[in-house]
CSV table of C-alpha atoms and ligand atoms in Angstrom, one decimal:
chain,number,residue,atom,x,y,z
Q,139,MET,CA,70.0,-58.3,12.4
Q,140,ASN,CA,68.7,-55.5,10.1
Q,141,ILE,CA,70.1,-52.1,11.1
Q,142,LEU,CA,69.0,-48.6,10.1
Q,143,ILE,CA,71.4,-45.7,10.6
Q,144,LEU,CA,69.9,-42.1,10.3
Q,145,GLY,CA,72.1,-39.4,8.9
Q,146,SER,CA,74.3,-38.4,5.9
Q,147,GLY,CA,77.6,-37.2,7.2
Q,148,GLY,CA,81.1,-38.5,7.7
Q,149,ARG,CA,79.9,-39.6,11.2
Q,150,GLU,CA,77.3,-41.9,9.7
Q,151,HIS,CA,79.7,-43.3,7.1
Q,152,SER,CA,82.1,-44.2,9.9
Q,153,LEU,CA,79.2,-45.7,11.9
Q,154,ALA,CA,78.1,-47.8,8.9
Q,155,TRP,CA,81.7,-48.9,8.2
Q,156,ALA,CA,82.1,-50.1,11.9
Q,157,VAL,CA,78.7,-51.8,12.1
Q,158,LEU,CA,79.4,-53.7,8.9
Q,159,GLN,CA,82.6,-55.2,10.4
Q,160,ASN,CA,80.4,-57.0,13.0
Q,161,PRO,CA,78.9,-60.3,11.9
Q,162,LYS,CA,75.7,-59.5,13.8
Q,163,CYS,CA,74.8,-57.1,11.0
Q,164,ASP,CA,72.9,-58.9,8.2
Q,165,ARG,CA,71.5,-55.9,6.4
Q,166,LEU,CA,72.3,-52.2,6.7
Q,167,ILE,CA,70.2,-49.3,5.4
Q,168,VAL,CA,71.3,-45.7,5.9
Q,169,ALA,CA,68.9,-42.8,5.4
Q,170,PRO,CA,69.6,-40.6,3.6
Q,171,GLY,CA,73.3,-41.5,3.3
Q,172,ASN,CA,75.8,-40.1,0.8
Q,173,ALA,CA,77.9,-41.4,-2.1
Q,174,GLY,CA,80.5,-43.1,0.1
Q,175,ILE,CA,77.8,-44.8,2.2
Q,176,ALA,CA,76.1,-46.0,-0.9
Q,177,GLN,CA,79.2,-48.0,-1.8
Q,178,ILE,CA,78.8,-50.1,1.4
Q,179,ALA,CA,75.1,-50.0,2.3
Q,180,ASP,CA,71.6,-49.5,0.9
Q,181,CYS,CA,70.5,-45.8,1.1
Q,182,SER,CA,67.0,-44.5,1.4
Q,183,SER,CA,65.6,-41.0,1.0
Q,184,LEU,CA,63.5,-41.3,4.1
Q,185,ASP,CA,62.7,-38.0,6.0
Q,186,VAL,CA,64.7,-38.8,9.2
Q,187,GLU,CA,63.1,-35.9,11.1
Q,188,ASN,CA,59.6,-37.3,10.8
Q,189,PRO,CA,59.2,-39.8,13.6
Q,190,ALA,CA,56.1,-41.5,12.1
Q,191,ALA,CA,57.8,-41.9,8.7
Q,192,VAL,CA,60.9,-43.5,10.5
Q,193,CYS,CA,58.7,-45.9,12.4
Q,194,GLU,CA,56.8,-46.9,9.2
Q,195,PHE,CA,60.0,-47.4,7.4
Q,196,ALA,CA,61.4,-49.5,10.2
Q,197,ALA,CA,58.3,-51.7,10.2
Q,198,GLU,CA,58.3,-52.1,6.4
Q,199,ASN,CA,62.0,-53.1,6.3
Q,200,SER,CA,61.9,-55.4,9.4
Q,201,ILE,CA,64.5,-53.2,11.1
Q,202,ASP,CA,65.8,-54.7,14.4
Q,203,PHE,CA,68.0,-51.7,15.5
Q,204,VAL,CA,68.0,-48.0,14.7
Q,205,ILE,CA,71.1,-45.9,15.3
Q,206,VAL,CA,70.5,-42.1,15.2
Q,207,GLY,CA,73.5,-40.0,14.1
Q,208,PRO,CA,72.6,-36.3,14.2
Q,209,GLU,CA,70.7,-34.2,16.8
Q,210,ALA,CA,67.7,-33.1,14.7
Q,211,PRO,CA,65.9,-36.5,14.7
Q,212,LEU,CA,66.6,-36.8,18.4
Q,213,ALA,CA,65.1,-33.3,19.1
Q,214,ALA,CA,62.1,-34.3,16.8
Q,215,GLY,CA,61.4,-37.3,19.1
Q,216,VAL,CA,62.4,-40.1,16.7
Q,217,VAL,CA,63.8,-42.3,19.5
Q,218,ASP,CA,60.6,-41.8,21.7
Q,219,MET,CA,58.3,-42.9,18.9
Q,220,LEU,CA,60.5,-45.8,17.9
Q,221,ARG,CA,60.6,-47.1,21.4
Q,222,ASP,CA,56.9,-46.7,21.8
Q,223,ALA,CA,56.4,-48.7,18.7
Q,224,GLY,CA,58.6,-51.5,20.1
Q,225,PHE,CA,61.8,-50.9,18.2
Q,226,LEU,CA,65.3,-50.9,19.7
Q,227,ALA,CA,66.9,-47.5,19.2
Q,228,PHE,CA,70.3,-46.0,20.0
Q,229,GLY,CA,70.0,-42.4,21.2
Q,230,PRO,CA,68.3,-40.3,23.8
Q,231,THR,CA,64.6,-39.4,24.0
Q,232,ARG,CA,63.6,-35.9,23.2
Q,233,ASP,CA,63.5,-34.9,26.8
Q,234,ALA,CA,67.0,-36.3,27.5
Q,235,ALA,CA,68.3,-34.7,24.3
Q,236,GLN,CA,67.5,-31.3,25.9
Q,237,LEU,CA,71.1,-31.6,27.2
Q,238,GLU,CA,72.1,-30.6,23.8
Q,239,ALA,CA,69.1,-28.7,22.6
Q,240,SER,CA,68.9,-26.2,25.4
Q,241,LYS,CA,71.8,-24.4,27.1
Q,242,THR,CA,69.7,-23.2,30.0
Q,243,PHE,CA,68.4,-26.7,30.6
Q,244,THR,CA,72.0,-28.0,30.7
Q,245,LYS,CA,73.1,-25.2,33.0
Q,246,GLU,CA,70.2,-25.9,35.4
Q,247,VAL,CA,71.0,-29.7,35.4
Q,248,CYS,CA,74.7,-29.0,36.0
Q,249,ASP,CA,73.9,-26.7,38.9
Q,250,ALA,CA,71.5,-29.2,40.5
Q,251,ALA,CA,74.1,-32.0,40.0
Q,252,GLY,CA,77.0,-29.9,41.3
Q,253,ALA,CA,78.9,-30.4,38.1
Q,254,PRO,CA,81.7,-27.8,37.5
Q,255,THR,CA,80.9,-25.5,34.6
Q,256,ALA,CA,81.2,-21.8,33.8
Q,257,ALA,CA,79.1,-19.4,35.9
Q,258,TRP,CA,76.1,-18.2,33.9
Q,259,ALA,CA,73.0,-16.1,33.7
Q,260,ARG,CA,70.0,-16.1,31.4
Q,261,PHE,CA,68.4,-13.2,29.6
Q,262,THR,CA,65.3,-12.7,27.6
Q,263,ASP,CA,65.8,-9.0,26.8
Q,264,ALA,CA,68.7,-7.1,25.2
Q,265,ALA,CA,68.8,-4.2,27.6
Q,266,THR,CA,69.4,-6.4,30.7
Q,267,ALA,CA,71.9,-8.5,28.9
Q,268,ARG,CA,73.8,-5.5,27.8
Q,269,ALA,CA,73.9,-4.1,31.3
Q,270,TYR,CA,75.2,-7.4,32.6
Q,271,ILE,CA,78.0,-7.5,30.0
Q,272,ARG,CA,79.1,-4.0,30.9
Q,273,GLU,CA,79.1,-4.9,34.6
Q,274,ARG,CA,81.1,-8.2,34.0
Q,275,GLY,CA,83.5,-7.0,31.3
Q,276,ALA,CA,85.4,-9.2,28.9
Q,277,PRO,CA,86.4,-11.9,27.9
Q,278,ILE,CA,82.8,-13.2,28.2
Q,279,VAL,CA,80.8,-15.8,26.3
Q,280,VAL,CA,77.4,-15.2,24.7
Q,281,LYS,CA,75.2,-18.2,23.6
Q,282,ALA,CA,71.8,-18.6,21.9
Q,283,ASP,CA,69.8,-21.0,24.1
Q,284,GLY,CA,68.6,-23.4,21.4
Q,285,LEU,CA,70.1,-25.4,18.5
Q,286,ALA,CA,71.9,-23.0,16.1
Q,287,ALA,CA,73.9,-25.5,14.0
Q,288,GLY,CA,77.0,-24.8,16.0
Q,289,LYS,CA,76.9,-21.0,15.2
Q,290,GLY,CA,75.1,-19.7,18.3
Q,291,VAL,CA,78.2,-19.1,20.4
Q,292,THR,CA,80.3,-16.0,20.6
Q,293,VAL,CA,83.5,-16.0,22.6
Q,294,ALA,CA,83.9,-12.3,23.0
Q,295,MET,CA,87.4,-11.0,23.8
Q,296,ASP,CA,86.1,-7.5,24.3
Q,297,VAL,CA,82.9,-5.9,25.5
Q,298,ASP,CA,81.9,-4.5,22.0
Q,299,ALA,CA,82.0,-8.0,20.5
Q,300,ALA,CA,79.8,-9.3,23.3
Q,301,LEU,CA,77.3,-6.4,22.8
Q,302,ALA,CA,77.3,-7.0,19.1
Q,303,ALA,CA,76.4,-10.7,19.7
Q,304,ILE,CA,73.5,-9.6,21.9
Q,305,ASP,CA,72.2,-7.4,19.2
Q,306,ASP,CA,72.5,-10.2,16.6
Q,307,MET,CA,70.7,-12.7,18.9
Q,308,PHE,CA,67.8,-10.4,19.9
Q,309,SER,CA,67.4,-9.2,16.3
Q,310,GLY,CA,66.3,-12.7,15.3
Q,311,ALA,CA,69.5,-13.9,13.6
Q,312,PHE,CA,69.0,-17.3,15.2
Q,313,GLY,CA,65.2,-17.4,15.1
Q,314,ALA,CA,63.6,-19.1,18.1
Q,315,ALA,CA,67.1,-20.4,19.2
Q,316,GLY,CA,68.1,-16.8,20.1
Q,317,ALA,CA,64.9,-15.8,22.0
Q,318,GLU,CA,66.7,-16.7,25.2
Q,319,VAL,CA,70.4,-16.0,25.7
Q,320,VAL,CA,72.9,-17.4,28.1
Q,321,ILE,CA,75.9,-15.3,29.1
Q,322,GLU,CA,78.8,-17.3,30.6
Q,323,GLU,CA,82.1,-16.7,32.4
Q,324,PHE,CA,85.0,-17.3,29.9
Q,325,MET,CA,86.9,-20.4,30.8
Q,326,GLY,CA,90.6,-20.6,29.8
Q,327,GLY,CA,92.4,-23.9,29.2
Q,328,GLU,CA,92.6,-26.7,26.7
Q,329,GLU,CA,89.5,-28.3,25.2
Q,330,ALA,CA,88.9,-32.0,24.7
Q,331,SER,CA,85.9,-34.2,23.9
Q,332,PHE,CA,84.9,-37.2,26.1
Q,333,PHE,CA,82.5,-39.8,24.9
Q,334,VAL,CA,80.5,-41.9,27.3
Q,335,LEU,CA,77.7,-44.5,26.6
Q,336,CYS,CA,74.9,-44.2,29.1
Q,337,ASP,CA,71.9,-46.7,29.4
Q,338,GLY,CA,70.0,-44.7,32.0
Q,339,GLU,CA,71.9,-46.3,34.9
Q,340,THR,CA,75.4,-47.2,33.9
Q,341,CYS,CA,78.0,-45.0,32.1
Q,342,LEU,CA,80.9,-46.5,30.0
Q,343,PRO,CA,83.6,-44.2,28.6
Q,344,ILE,CA,84.4,-45.1,25.0
Q,345,GLY,CA,87.1,-42.7,24.0
Q,346,THR,CA,88.5,-39.2,24.0
Q,347,ALA,CA,89.3,-36.9,21.0
Q,348,GLN,CA,90.3,-33.4,20.1
Q,349,ASP,CA,88.6,-31.5,17.3
Q,350,HIS,CA,89.9,-28.4,15.4
Q,351,LYS,CA,87.1,-25.9,15.0
Q,352,ARG,CA,88.7,-23.1,13.1
Q,353,ALA,CA,88.8,-23.3,9.3
Q,354,PHE,CA,92.6,-22.6,8.8
Q,355,ASP,CA,96.0,-23.6,10.0
Q,356,GLY,CA,97.2,-22.2,13.3
Q,357,ASP,CA,93.5,-22.2,14.5
Q,358,ALA,CA,92.9,-19.1,12.4
Q,359,GLY,CA,89.7,-18.2,10.5
Q,360,PRO,CA,86.0,-18.7,11.2
Q,361,ASN,CA,84.5,-21.5,13.3
Q,362,THR,CA,83.4,-24.6,11.5
Q,363,GLY,CA,81.7,-27.9,12.3
Q,364,GLY,CA,85.2,-29.3,12.8
Q,365,MET,CA,88.2,-29.6,10.4
Q,366,GLY,CA,90.0,-32.6,11.8
Q,367,ALA,CA,90.3,-34.8,14.9
Q,368,TYR,CA,92.4,-37.4,16.6
Q,369,SER,CA,91.9,-39.9,19.3
Q,370,PRO,CA,93.0,-40.4,22.0
Q,371,ALA,CA,93.4,-36.9,23.4
Q,372,PRO,CA,96.6,-37.0,25.4
Q,373,ILE,CA,95.4,-34.2,27.7
Q,374,LEU,CA,92.6,-36.4,29.0
Q,375,THR,CA,94.7,-38.7,31.1
Q,376,GLN,CA,93.0,-41.6,32.9
Q,377,ALA,CA,93.1,-39.6,36.1
Q,378,LEU,CA,91.3,-36.7,34.4
Q,379,GLN,CA,88.7,-39.1,32.8
Q,380,ASP,CA,88.0,-40.6,36.2
Q,381,LYS,CA,87.6,-37.1,37.6
Q,382,ALA,CA,85.2,-36.1,34.8
Q,383,MET,CA,83.2,-39.3,35.3
Q,384,ALA,CA,82.9,-38.7,39.1
Q,385,GLU,CA,82.4,-35.0,39.1
Q,386,ILE,CA,80.5,-34.3,35.9
Q,387,ILE,CA,79.1,-37.2,34.0
Q,388,GLU,CA,77.8,-39.5,36.7
Q,389,PRO,CA,76.1,-36.6,38.7
Q,390,THR,CA,74.5,-35.3,35.5
Q,391,MET,CA,73.2,-38.8,34.6
Q,392,ALA,CA,71.8,-39.2,38.2
Q,393,GLU,CA,70.1,-35.8,37.9
Q,394,MET,CA,68.6,-36.7,34.6
Q,395,ALA,CA,67.2,-39.9,36.0
Q,396,ARG,CA,65.9,-38.0,39.0
Q,397,ARG,CA,64.0,-35.6,36.6
Q,398,GLY,CA,62.4,-38.6,35.0
Q,399,ALA,CA,64.4,-38.2,31.8
Q,400,PRO,CA,67.1,-40.9,32.1
Q,401,TYR,CA,69.7,-40.4,29.4
Q,402,THR,CA,70.4,-43.2,26.9
Q,403,GLY,CA,72.8,-43.2,24.1
Q,404,VAL,CA,76.2,-41.5,23.6
Q,405,LEU,CA,76.9,-38.5,25.7
Q,406,TYR,CA,79.5,-36.2,24.2
Q,407,ALA,CA,81.0,-33.9,26.9
Q,408,GLY,CA,83.0,-31.0,25.7
Q,409,LEU,CA,85.5,-30.3,28.5
Q,410,MET,CA,87.8,-27.4,29.3
Q,411,ILE,CA,90.9,-28.5,31.3
Q,412,ALA,CA,92.8,-26.0,33.4
Q,413,ASP,CA,95.1,-26.6,36.4
Q,414,GLY,CA,94.2,-30.4,36.4
Q,415,GLN,CA,90.5,-29.7,36.7
Q,416,PRO,CA,87.9,-30.5,34.0
Q,417,ARG,CA,84.9,-28.3,33.6
Q,418,LEU,CA,82.0,-28.8,31.3
Q,419,VAL,CA,81.7,-26.5,28.3
Q,420,GLU,CA,78.7,-28.3,26.7
Q,421,TYR,CA,77.0,-31.6,26.2
Q,422,ASN,CA,76.0,-33.0,22.9
Q,423,ALA,CA,73.4,-35.8,22.7
Q,424,ARG,CA,75.2,-37.6,19.8
Q,425,PHE,CA,78.7,-38.5,18.5
Q,426,GLY,CA,80.8,-35.6,17.3
Q,427,ASP,CA,81.5,-35.2,13.6
Q,428,PRO,CA,84.5,-35.6,12.8
Q,429,GLU,CA,85.3,-37.1,16.3
Q,430,CYS,CA,83.1,-40.2,15.5
Q,431,GLN,CA,85.3,-41.0,12.6
Q,432,VAL,CA,88.4,-41.5,14.8
Q,433,LEU,CA,86.4,-43.3,17.5
Q,434,MET,CA,85.0,-45.8,15.0
Q,435,MET,CA,88.3,-46.4,13.4
Q,436,ARG,CA,89.7,-47.4,16.8
Q,437,LEU,CA,86.6,-49.4,18.0
Q,438,GLY,CA,85.8,-51.2,14.7
Q,439,GLY,CA,83.1,-53.9,14.8
Q,440,GLN,CA,82.8,-53.8,18.7
Q,441,ALA,CA,81.1,-50.4,18.3
Q,442,LEU,CA,77.9,-52.3,17.3
Q,443,ASP,CA,78.1,-54.5,20.4
Q,444,LEU,CA,78.6,-51.5,22.6
Q,445,MET,CA,75.7,-49.6,21.1
Q,446,LEU,CA,73.4,-52.6,21.4
Q,447,ALA,CA,74.4,-53.1,25.0
Q,448,CYS,CA,73.6,-49.4,25.6
Q,449,ALA,CA,70.2,-49.6,23.9
Q,450,GLU,CA,69.3,-52.8,25.7
Q,451,GLY,CA,70.4,-51.5,29.2
Q,452,ARG,CA,73.3,-54.0,29.5
Q,453,LEU,CA,76.2,-51.6,29.9
Q,454,SER,CA,77.0,-52.9,33.3
Q,455,ASP,CA,78.2,-56.1,31.6
Q,456,ALA,CA,79.9,-54.4,28.7
Q,457,GLN,CA,83.5,-53.5,28.2
Q,458,VAL,CA,85.7,-51.8,25.6
Q,459,ASN,CA,88.6,-53.9,24.2
Q,460,TRP,CA,91.1,-51.1,23.9
Q,461,ALA,CA,94.0,-51.4,21.4
Q,462,ASP,CA,97.0,-49.2,22.0
Q,463,ASP,CA,96.4,-47.3,18.8
Q,464,HIS,CA,95.9,-43.7,17.6
Q,465,ALA,CA,93.6,-42.4,14.8
Q,466,MET,CA,93.5,-39.1,12.9
Q,467,THR,CA,91.0,-37.7,10.5
Q,468,VAL,CA,91.6,-34.7,8.2
Q,469,VAL,CA,88.5,-33.0,6.8
Q,470,MET,CA,88.6,-31.9,3.2
Q,471,ALA,CA,86.1,-29.1,2.6
Q,472,ALA,CA,84.9,-27.1,-0.4
Q,473,ARG,CA,86.8,-23.8,-0.9
Q,474,GLY,CA,84.8,-21.0,0.8
Q,475,TYR,CA,83.5,-23.2,3.6
Q,476,PRO,CA,82.2,-22.3,6.2
Q,477,GLY,CA,81.0,-19.4,4.0
Q,478,ALA,CA,79.5,-19.8,0.5
Q,479,TYR,CA,81.0,-22.5,-1.7
Q,480,ASP,CA,80.3,-24.0,-5.1
Q,481,LYS,CA,78.7,-27.4,-5.5
Q,482,GLY,CA,79.2,-30.0,-8.2
Q,483,SER,CA,83.0,-30.2,-8.6
Q,484,VAL,CA,84.4,-33.6,-9.4
Q,485,ILE,CA,86.7,-35.5,-6.9
Q,486,LYS,CA,89.2,-37.8,-8.5
Q,487,GLY,CA,91.6,-40.4,-7.1
Q,488,LEU,CA,89.4,-41.9,-4.5
Q,489,GLY,CA,89.2,-45.3,-6.2
Q,490,GLU,CA,92.9,-45.8,-6.0
Q,491,LEU,CA,93.2,-45.3,-2.3
Q,492,PRO,CA,93.3,-48.4,-0.1
Q,493,GLU,CA,90.4,-49.2,2.2
Q,494,THR,CA,91.6,-51.2,5.2
Q,495,SER,CA,91.0,-51.3,8.9
Q,496,SER,CA,93.6,-48.5,9.2
Q,497,GLU,CA,92.9,-46.3,6.2
Q,498,MET,CA,89.5,-45.0,5.1
Q,499,VAL,CA,88.1,-42.0,3.4
Q,500,PHE,CA,84.7,-41.4,5.0
Q,501,HIS,CA,82.4,-39.3,2.8
Q,502,ALA,CA,80.3,-36.4,4.1
Q,503,GLY,CA,78.8,-34.0,1.4
Q,504,THR,CA,79.2,-36.2,-1.7
Q,505,THR,CA,76.9,-37.3,-4.5
Q,506,ALA,CA,77.5,-39.9,-7.2
Q,507,LYS,CA,76.8,-38.5,-10.7
Q,508,ASP,CA,77.5,-40.1,-14.0
Q,509,GLY,CA,80.0,-42.5,-12.5
Q,510,ALA,CA,81.9,-39.7,-10.7
Q,511,ILE,CA,82.0,-38.5,-7.1
Q,512,THR,CA,81.0,-34.9,-6.8
Q,513,ALA,CA,81.2,-32.5,-3.9
Q,514,THR,CA,77.8,-31.3,-2.7
Q,515,GLY,CA,78.4,-30.0,0.8
Q,516,GLY,CA,80.8,-27.8,2.8
Q,517,ARG,CA,82.6,-30.6,4.6
Q,518,VAL,CA,83.1,-33.2,1.9
Q,519,LEU,CA,85.6,-36.0,2.9
Q,520,ASN,CA,87.2,-37.3,6.1
Q,521,VAL,CA,90.6,-38.8,5.3
Q,522,THR,CA,91.1,-41.1,8.3
Q,523,ALA,CA,94.0,-43.3,9.3
Q,524,ARG,CA,95.2,-45.3,12.3
Q,525,GLY,CA,98.6,-46.2,13.6
Q,526,PRO,CA,100.6,-47.3,16.6
Q,527,ASP,CA,101.2,-43.6,17.5
Q,528,LEU,CA,99.7,-40.3,16.5
Q,529,GLN,CA,102.6,-39.3,14.2
Q,530,SER,CA,102.2,-42.5,12.1
Q,531,ALA,CA,98.4,-42.0,11.9
Q,532,ARG,CA,99.0,-38.4,10.8
Q,533,ASP,CA,101.6,-39.3,8.2
Q,534,LEU,CA,99.3,-41.9,6.7
Q,535,ALA,CA,96.2,-39.6,6.7
Q,536,TYR,CA,98.1,-36.8,5.0
Q,537,SER,CA,99.7,-39.1,2.4
Q,538,MET,CA,96.2,-40.2,1.5
Q,539,ALA,CA,94.9,-36.6,1.4
Q,540,ASP,CA,97.7,-35.7,-1.0
Q,541,ARG,CA,96.6,-38.4,-3.4
Q,542,ILE,CA,93.1,-37.0,-3.7
Q,543,ASP,CA,92.7,-34.9,-6.8
Q,544,TRP,CA,90.2,-32.2,-5.9
Q,545,PRO,CA,91.4,-28.6,-6.8
Q,546,GLU,CA,88.1,-27.1,-5.5
Q,547,GLY,CA,88.8,-28.5,-2.0
Q,548,PHE,CA,91.1,-27.5,0.9
Q,549,PHE,CA,92.2,-29.0,4.2
Q,550,ARG,CA,94.2,-28.0,7.2
Q,551,LYS,CA,97.9,-29.1,7.2
Q,552,ASP,CA,98.3,-29.0,11.0
Q,553,ILE,CA,95.7,-31.4,12.5
Q,554,GLY,CA,97.2,-32.8,15.7
Q,555,TRP,CA,99.6,-29.9,16.4
Q,556,ARG,CA,98.6,-29.7,20.1
Q,557,ALA,CA,99.3,-33.4,20.8
Q,558,LEU,CA,102.5,-33.5,18.6
Q,559,GLU,CA,104.1,-30.3,19.8
C,293,AMP,P1,79.5,-24.7,22.5
C,293,AMP,O1,78.6,-24.7,21.3
C,293,AMP,O2,78.8,-24.4,23.8
C,293,AMP,O3,80.4,-25.9,22.6
C,293,AMP,O4,80.6,-23.6,22.3
C,293,AMP,C1,81.4,-23.6,21.1
C,293,AMP,C2,82.8,-23.3,21.5
C,293,AMP,O5,82.9,-22.0,22.1
C,293,AMP,C3,83.4,-24.3,22.5
C,293,AMP,O6,83.8,-25.4,21.8
C,293,AMP,C4,84.5,-23.5,23.1
C,293,AMP,O7,85.6,-23.4,22.3
C,293,AMP,C5,83.9,-22.1,23.2
C,293,AMP,N1,83.2,-21.9,24.5
C,293,AMP,C6,82.0,-22.1,24.8
C,293,AMP,N2,81.7,-21.8,26.1
C,293,AMP,C7,82.9,-21.3,26.6
C,293,AMP,C8,83.3,-20.7,27.9
C,293,AMP,N3,82.4,-20.6,28.9
C,293,AMP,N4,84.6,-20.3,28.0
C,293,AMP,C9,85.4,-20.4,26.9
C,293,AMP,N5,85.1,-20.9,25.7
C,293,AMP,C10,83.9,-21.3,25.5
C,294,LIG,N1,82.8,-31.6,15.9
C,294,LIG,C1,81.9,-30.9,16.8
C,294,LIG,C2,80.6,-31.5,16.9
C,294,LIG,O1,80.3,-32.5,16.3
C,294,LIG,O2,79.8,-30.9,17.5
C-alpha cells in the first residue's frame, strides 16, 4: 500500500522507519519530513495543516493510508476531511482531538466520566483568578486553555509565581490559547506516559514511557518538548496499567462516544502516580515526541498493522507481540534550546553509525545541504537504542551519542536516572 505520514520530527522519522519494516508498505511519502527521513522515504513540501491540500495530495499520489504525527493537522481537521473523501486515516477527528486542544474540554469529560484528575476551576478574567489563587495557596498549577506548544503550563511553587502566570496569560502572551485559564490542584508523585490505541470502541495499550522535560541534568533548567525517553516505564506496572485503563481511559472513551465524538487514533495519557493510584495530568491526541521513538523501536514493523487495525476499527482482533526489551532515546539539541539557538551548524559522524533494528539515530530538526547534514531546529537528533535491559539500551545509546561530532549541540547525560536508580 501507499502510505503518507504527516510531520517532520523525530516522531515521524521513527514512524517512517517502523512502517518501512512492514512488507505491506509499497511506497512511503512523508510531508514535510527532514534530512533523516529523506534517506529512507520520499519527502514532499505539502502544507500539512491545510486539509484540502492534504486530500488533493493523497488523491494525486494514490495514497491508501495517512498517518498524522503532530497535533496541528488534527486540530485543523485533516482527519475529518480525509475520511469524508474516503481515505483511511490514523488519528482523531477535530472534535475528538479537543482532548488535547482544550484543557477545559478535557476536564469536563473527565468529570463526566468520573476519571481521577486534579481538582480544577476555569477563569476568563484575571481578578477572579488572582483571588482564587490567594484563597487556595501554593503549590498550584496555572494552565492556558488552548494549544500553547507545551509552554502554557506553570507549576507554581509559591503564590507570586502563580499570580505572575495569570498576568502573563491574560496579557496575551499565549494569544487565544490564554483567553481562558484553568487553575488546578498540584498533584505530587511520579509522572509516566501511557499509550493506548482506540478505534472508537476498543482500546489497546501499546506501551509505556517516561520523558525528561527539563533541559539539563538533574531535571534542572527550563521545560522543553522532551530531552530523552525510555520504554517501558517501570513505575507503570501491569496492575497500574489495568487500573488506568479501567478508571481513566475506558471511561473517557465511553464519554467521548456518548458525546458523539468517538476517539480514534493513539491516545497519550500523561499520568501522575502517587500511593499506587494513577491520576490523569493531561491527554494528547498523538504520539509523544520523543516517546514515539522508543515505542517504535520496540514495536518495529507491527506498528503499521496496529495503526491499520485502529483506523479500520478492528482493534478487538488486534494484539501486540511484546518482546522483553527496553529502549532509550537521547535527544541532541542545539546549544541554547529551548531558548534562542543558532541554525546551520554541520553535524559529522552520522554516516559511520550502524543502523539496525536496535540502533538508530532519528532526525528531528535537520536539513541536508551540500552533502552535509546541518542542524536547523532546537531538538535535532534522537539517538535511540534497544537492549535486553534498560542499562544496556542506555550504554548503547550513549556510546552512539559520543561518536556524533557536533560541537554546537548538547544532550543530557542522565536519561533514565529514575528507572536505574
Ligand atoms: P501538561 O501540558 O498539562 O502536561 O503540563 C505540563 C507538565 O506540567 C506536566 O507534564 C506535569 O509535569 C506538570 N503538571 C501539569 N498539571 C499538573 C498538576 N495538576 N500537578 C502537578 N504537575 C502538573
Ligand atoms: N514529549 C512530550 C510530548 O510529546 O508532548
